Amino acid sequence: DILKMKRDDPLFYRYWYLGEIVKLNGLVFPMFDRDKHVVNVIARDKVAEITGQVIIAGDAANKNDATAVAFLCVLRTGEILVLDAFYYDPLLHGQTDDVELGQKICDWFDDVLNKYPGIGLKRFSGTIDNANWNLLQMLQKSKSMGWFRWYPATDKMILRDTNRLRVLMRNGVLRFNIQPDNAVGAFVDEIENYIYDEKSGEIKKNQRDHGIDALKYGTLLYEDTKIFF
């Protein structure tokens, strides 16, 4: 991974591994390529066969921010497939209270289980941040999503977590199943438009990154061995 970064992303390599003061610019995820990272799952009844376990990862927001939840299949090959996603933007669809939003997420989750036969029999883990504590508690105690273990997303480091996504994309480990009946495309749109601030060289603030944050939390859990035992 280090040698690949040195070859393919020398500026970030100097920043991340050598500790040099460099001015990062442009796209945060320049390695993302729809031809490489986007797939079209046609045989939905075969997904369970190639899946080892499932991670539900969410970025729960308050008020005007969007809420994003990813249905991540950890494949037997070690790859991560963003099989489906929930994305609710109150600026587009109107504000909703926690109870209604929680019900929408549970309905989405049940729908995914119905779309992909057998996927509900896999081992599940969940992780979600606690920006909206009420929503977090409702999901953890719901009939739809309360039967598997949840891990609060409290271990957050922007550069570390961003670099983890960059490495997974660079190595072709993270793939996205964009379909007309899911919101995975909203996650991809965020990735393709996520940029550094030209003046500071840091990740630009106030960007749409709710799907990206959900992926950060989910991939952190993916790398944590506790979900395998």
Coordinates of C-alpha atoms in Angstrom, one line a residue:
D1 CA 0.0 0.0 0.0
I2 CA 2.8 2.4 0.9
L3 CA 4.7 1.8 -2.4
K4 CA 1.5 2.1 -4.4
M5 CA 0.8 5.5 -2.7
K6 CA 4.3 6.6 -3.4
R7 CA 3.9 5.7 -7.1
D8 CA 0.3 6.8 -7.7
D9 CA -0.2 9.6 -5.2
P10 CA 3.3 11.1 -4.5
L11 CA 2.0 14.4 -3.0
F12 CA -0.2 12.7 -0.4
Y13 CA 2.6 10.2 0.3
R14 CA 5.0 13.0 1.2
Y15 CA 2.3 14.5 3.4
W16 CA 1.1 11.2 5.1
Y17 CA 4.3 9.2 5.4
L18 CA 7.2 11.7 5.3
G19 CA 5.4 14.4 7.3
E20 CA 6.3 17.1 4.8
I21 CA 4.3 20.3 4.7
V22 CA 2.6 20.2 1.3
K23 CA -0.4 21.9 -0.1
L24 CA -3.0 19.3 -1.1
N25 CA -5.4 20.4 -3.8
G26 CA -8.0 19.1 -6.2
L27 CA -10.1 16.0 -5.6
V28 CA -9.7 14.1 -2.3
F29 CA -10.5 10.9 -4.1
P30 CA -8.8 11.2 -7.5
M31 CA -8.4 7.5 -7.7
F32 CA -12.2 6.9 -7.9
D33 CA -13.2 5.7 -11.3
R34 CA -16.8 4.7 -12.1
D35 CA -15.5 2.1 -14.6
K36 CA -13.5 0.4 -11.9
H37 CA -15.5 1.0 -8.7
V38 CA -19.2 1.0 -9.8
V39 CA -20.8 -2.4 -10.5
N40 CA -24.3 -3.4 -11.5
V41 CA -25.6 -6.4 -9.5
I42 CA -28.1 -8.2 -11.7
A43 CA -28.4 -11.6 -10.0
R44 CA -29.8 -10.4 -6.7
D45 CA -30.5 -13.9 -5.5
K46 CA -26.7 -14.7 -5.7
V47 CA -25.5 -11.8 -3.5
A48 CA -25.9 -13.8 -0.2
E49 CA -23.7 -16.6 -1.6
I50 CA -20.7 -14.3 -2.0
T51 CA -21.3 -12.3 1.2
G52 CA -19.5 -13.2 4.4
Q53 CA -21.1 -10.6 6.7
V54 CA -22.9 -7.3 6.6
I55 CA -22.1 -3.9 8.1
I56 CA -24.8 -1.2 8.5
A57 CA -23.0 2.1 8.8
G58 CA -24.8 5.5 9.3
D59 CA -24.2 9.2 9.6
A60 CA -27.2 10.4 11.6
A61 CA -27.8 14.1 11.3
N62 CA -29.8 16.8 12.9
K63 CA -32.1 19.5 11.4
N64 CA -30.9 20.6 8.0
D65 CA -28.2 18.0 7.4
A66 CA -28.8 14.8 5.4
T67 CA -28.8 11.3 7.0
A68 CA -27.0 8.6 5.2
V69 CA -26.9 4.8 5.9
A70 CA -24.9 2.3 3.9
F71 CA -25.6 -1.4 3.6
L72 CA -22.1 -2.8 3.3
C73 CA -21.5 -6.4 2.2
V74 CA -18.1 -7.8 3.2
L75 CA -17.6 -10.3 0.4
R76 CA -15.8 -13.6 0.9
T77 CA -13.0 -12.2 -1.3
G78 CA -12.4 -9.5 1.3
E79 CA -13.9 -6.8 -0.9
I80 CA -16.6 -4.4 0.4
L81 CA -19.7 -3.9 -1.7
V82 CA -21.9 -0.9 -1.0
L83 CA -25.0 -3.0 -1.9
D84 CA -27.6 -0.4 -1.0
A85 CA -28.0 2.9 0.7
F86 CA -30.4 5.2 2.4
Y87 CA -30.1 9.0 1.9
Y88 CA -32.5 11.5 3.2
D89 CA -31.9 15.2 2.6
P90 CA -34.3 17.5 4.5
L91 CA -33.5 20.4 2.3
L92 CA -35.0 18.4 -0.6
H93 CA -37.7 16.4 1.1
G94 CA -38.6 18.5 4.1
Q95 CA -37.7 18.1 7.7
T96 CA -38.9 15.1 9.6
D97 CA -38.9 14.2 13.3
D98 CA -36.7 11.4 14.7
V99 CA -39.6 8.9 14.9
E100 CA -40.5 9.3 11.2
L101 CA -36.9 9.3 10.1
G102 CA -36.2 6.2 12.2
Q103 CA -39.2 4.4 10.6
K104 CA -38.0 5.4 7.1
I105 CA -34.6 3.8 7.8
C106 CA -36.2 0.7 9.2
D107 CA -38.5 0.4 6.1
W108 CA -35.5 0.8 3.8
F109 CA -33.6 -1.9 5.7
D110 CA -36.5 -4.3 5.5
D111 CA -36.8 -3.6 1.8
V112 CA -33.2 -4.4 1.2
L113 CA -33.6 -7.7 2.9
N114 CA -36.5 -8.5 0.6
K115 CA -34.6 -7.4 -2.5
Y116 CA -31.7 -9.7 -1.8
P117 CA -32.9 -13.2 -0.7
G118 CA -30.9 -14.8 2.1
I119 CA -28.9 -11.7 2.9
G120 CA -30.8 -11.4 6.2
L121 CA -29.3 -14.7 7.4
K122 CA -25.8 -13.3 7.4
R123 CA -24.0 -11.9 10.5
F124 CA -24.7 -8.2 10.9
S125 CA -23.0 -5.4 12.8
G126 CA -24.0 -1.8 12.9
T127 CA -22.2 1.4 13.5
I128 CA -23.6 5.0 13.6
D129 CA -22.5 8.3 15.0
N130 CA -24.4 9.9 17.8
A131 CA -25.0 13.3 16.4
N132 CA -28.7 12.4 16.7
W133 CA -28.9 10.4 20.0
N134 CA -32.6 9.8 19.8
L135 CA -32.4 8.3 16.3
L136 CA -29.5 6.1 17.3
Q137 CA -31.4 4.7 20.3
M138 CA -34.5 4.1 18.2
L139 CA -32.6 2.1 15.6
Q140 CA -30.8 0.0 18.2
K141 CA -34.1 -0.9 19.9
S142 CA -36.2 -1.3 16.7
K143 CA -37.7 -4.6 15.6
S144 CA -36.1 -4.2 12.2
M145 CA -32.5 -3.4 13.2
G146 CA -32.3 -4.0 16.9
W147 CA -31.4 -7.7 16.7
F148 CA -27.7 -7.3 15.8
R149 CA -24.9 -5.6 17.7
W150 CA -24.2 -1.9 17.3
Y151 CA -20.9 -0.1 17.9
P152 CA -21.0 3.7 18.4
A153 CA -18.9 5.6 15.9
T154 CA -16.8 7.6 18.4
D155 CA -13.3 6.9 17.1
K156 CA -13.0 9.6 14.4
M157 CA -9.9 11.1 12.9
I158 CA -10.5 12.9 9.6
L159 CA -7.2 12.4 7.9
R160 CA -6.8 8.8 9.1
D161 CA -10.3 7.8 8.1
T162 CA -10.1 9.7 4.7
N163 CA -6.8 7.9 3.9
R164 CA -8.4 4.5 4.7
L165 CA -11.1 5.2 2.1
R166 CA -8.4 6.3 -0.4
V167 CA -6.4 3.1 0.1
L168 CA -9.5 0.9 -0.2
M169 CA -10.4 2.7 -3.5
R170 CA -6.9 2.6 -4.8
N171 CA -6.7 -1.1 -4.2
G172 CA -10.1 -1.8 -5.7
V173 CA -11.5 -3.1 -2.5
L174 CA -14.5 -0.7 -2.2
R175 CA -17.2 -1.0 -4.9
F176 CA -20.6 0.6 -5.4
N177 CA -23.8 -1.0 -6.7
I178 CA -25.7 1.9 -8.2
Q179 CA -29.3 0.9 -9.0
P180 CA -32.5 3.0 -9.8
D181 CA -34.0 1.7 -6.6
N182 CA -31.2 2.7 -4.2
A183 CA -29.3 5.8 -3.1
V184 CA -25.8 4.5 -3.7
G185 CA -25.5 7.1 -6.4
A186 CA -25.7 9.9 -3.8
F187 CA -22.7 8.4 -2.1
V188 CA -20.8 8.3 -5.3
D189 CA -21.8 11.9 -6.1
E190 CA -20.2 13.0 -2.8
I191 CA -17.0 11.1 -3.6
E192 CA -16.7 12.6 -7.0
N193 CA -17.1 16.2 -5.8
Y194 CA -15.1 16.0 -2.5
I195 CA -12.3 18.5 -2.7
Y196 CA -9.4 20.2 -0.8
D197 CA -9.6 23.9 0.0
E198 CA -7.3 25.7 -2.4
K199 CA -6.1 28.2 0.3
S200 CA -5.6 26.0 3.3
G201 CA -4.7 22.7 1.5
E202 CA -7.1 20.9 4.0
I203 CA -10.3 19.2 3.2
K204 CA -12.8 21.9 2.4
K205 CA -15.4 22.5 5.1
N206 CA -19.2 22.4 4.7
Q207 CA -19.2 19.9 1.8
R208 CA -21.7 17.2 1.4
D209 CA -20.0 14.3 3.1
H210 CA -22.7 12.4 4.9
G211 CA -22.3 9.3 2.7
I212 CA -18.5 9.6 3.0
D213 CA -18.7 9.7 6.8
A214 CA -21.0 6.6 6.8
L215 CA -18.3 4.8 4.7
K216 CA -15.6 6.0 7.1
Y217 CA -17.4 4.5 10.1
G218 CA -18.3 1.3 8.3
T219 CA -14.7 0.7 7.0
L220 CA -13.3 1.3 10.4
L221 CA -15.5 -1.5 11.7
Y222 CA -14.5 -3.6 8.8
E223 CA -10.8 -3.3 9.8
D224 CA -11.7 -4.1 13.5
T225 CA -11.3 -7.8 14.2
K226 CA -14.0 -7.8 16.9
I227 CA -16.8 -8.1 14.3
F228 CA -15.3 -11.4 13.1
F229 CA -15.7 -13.2 16.5

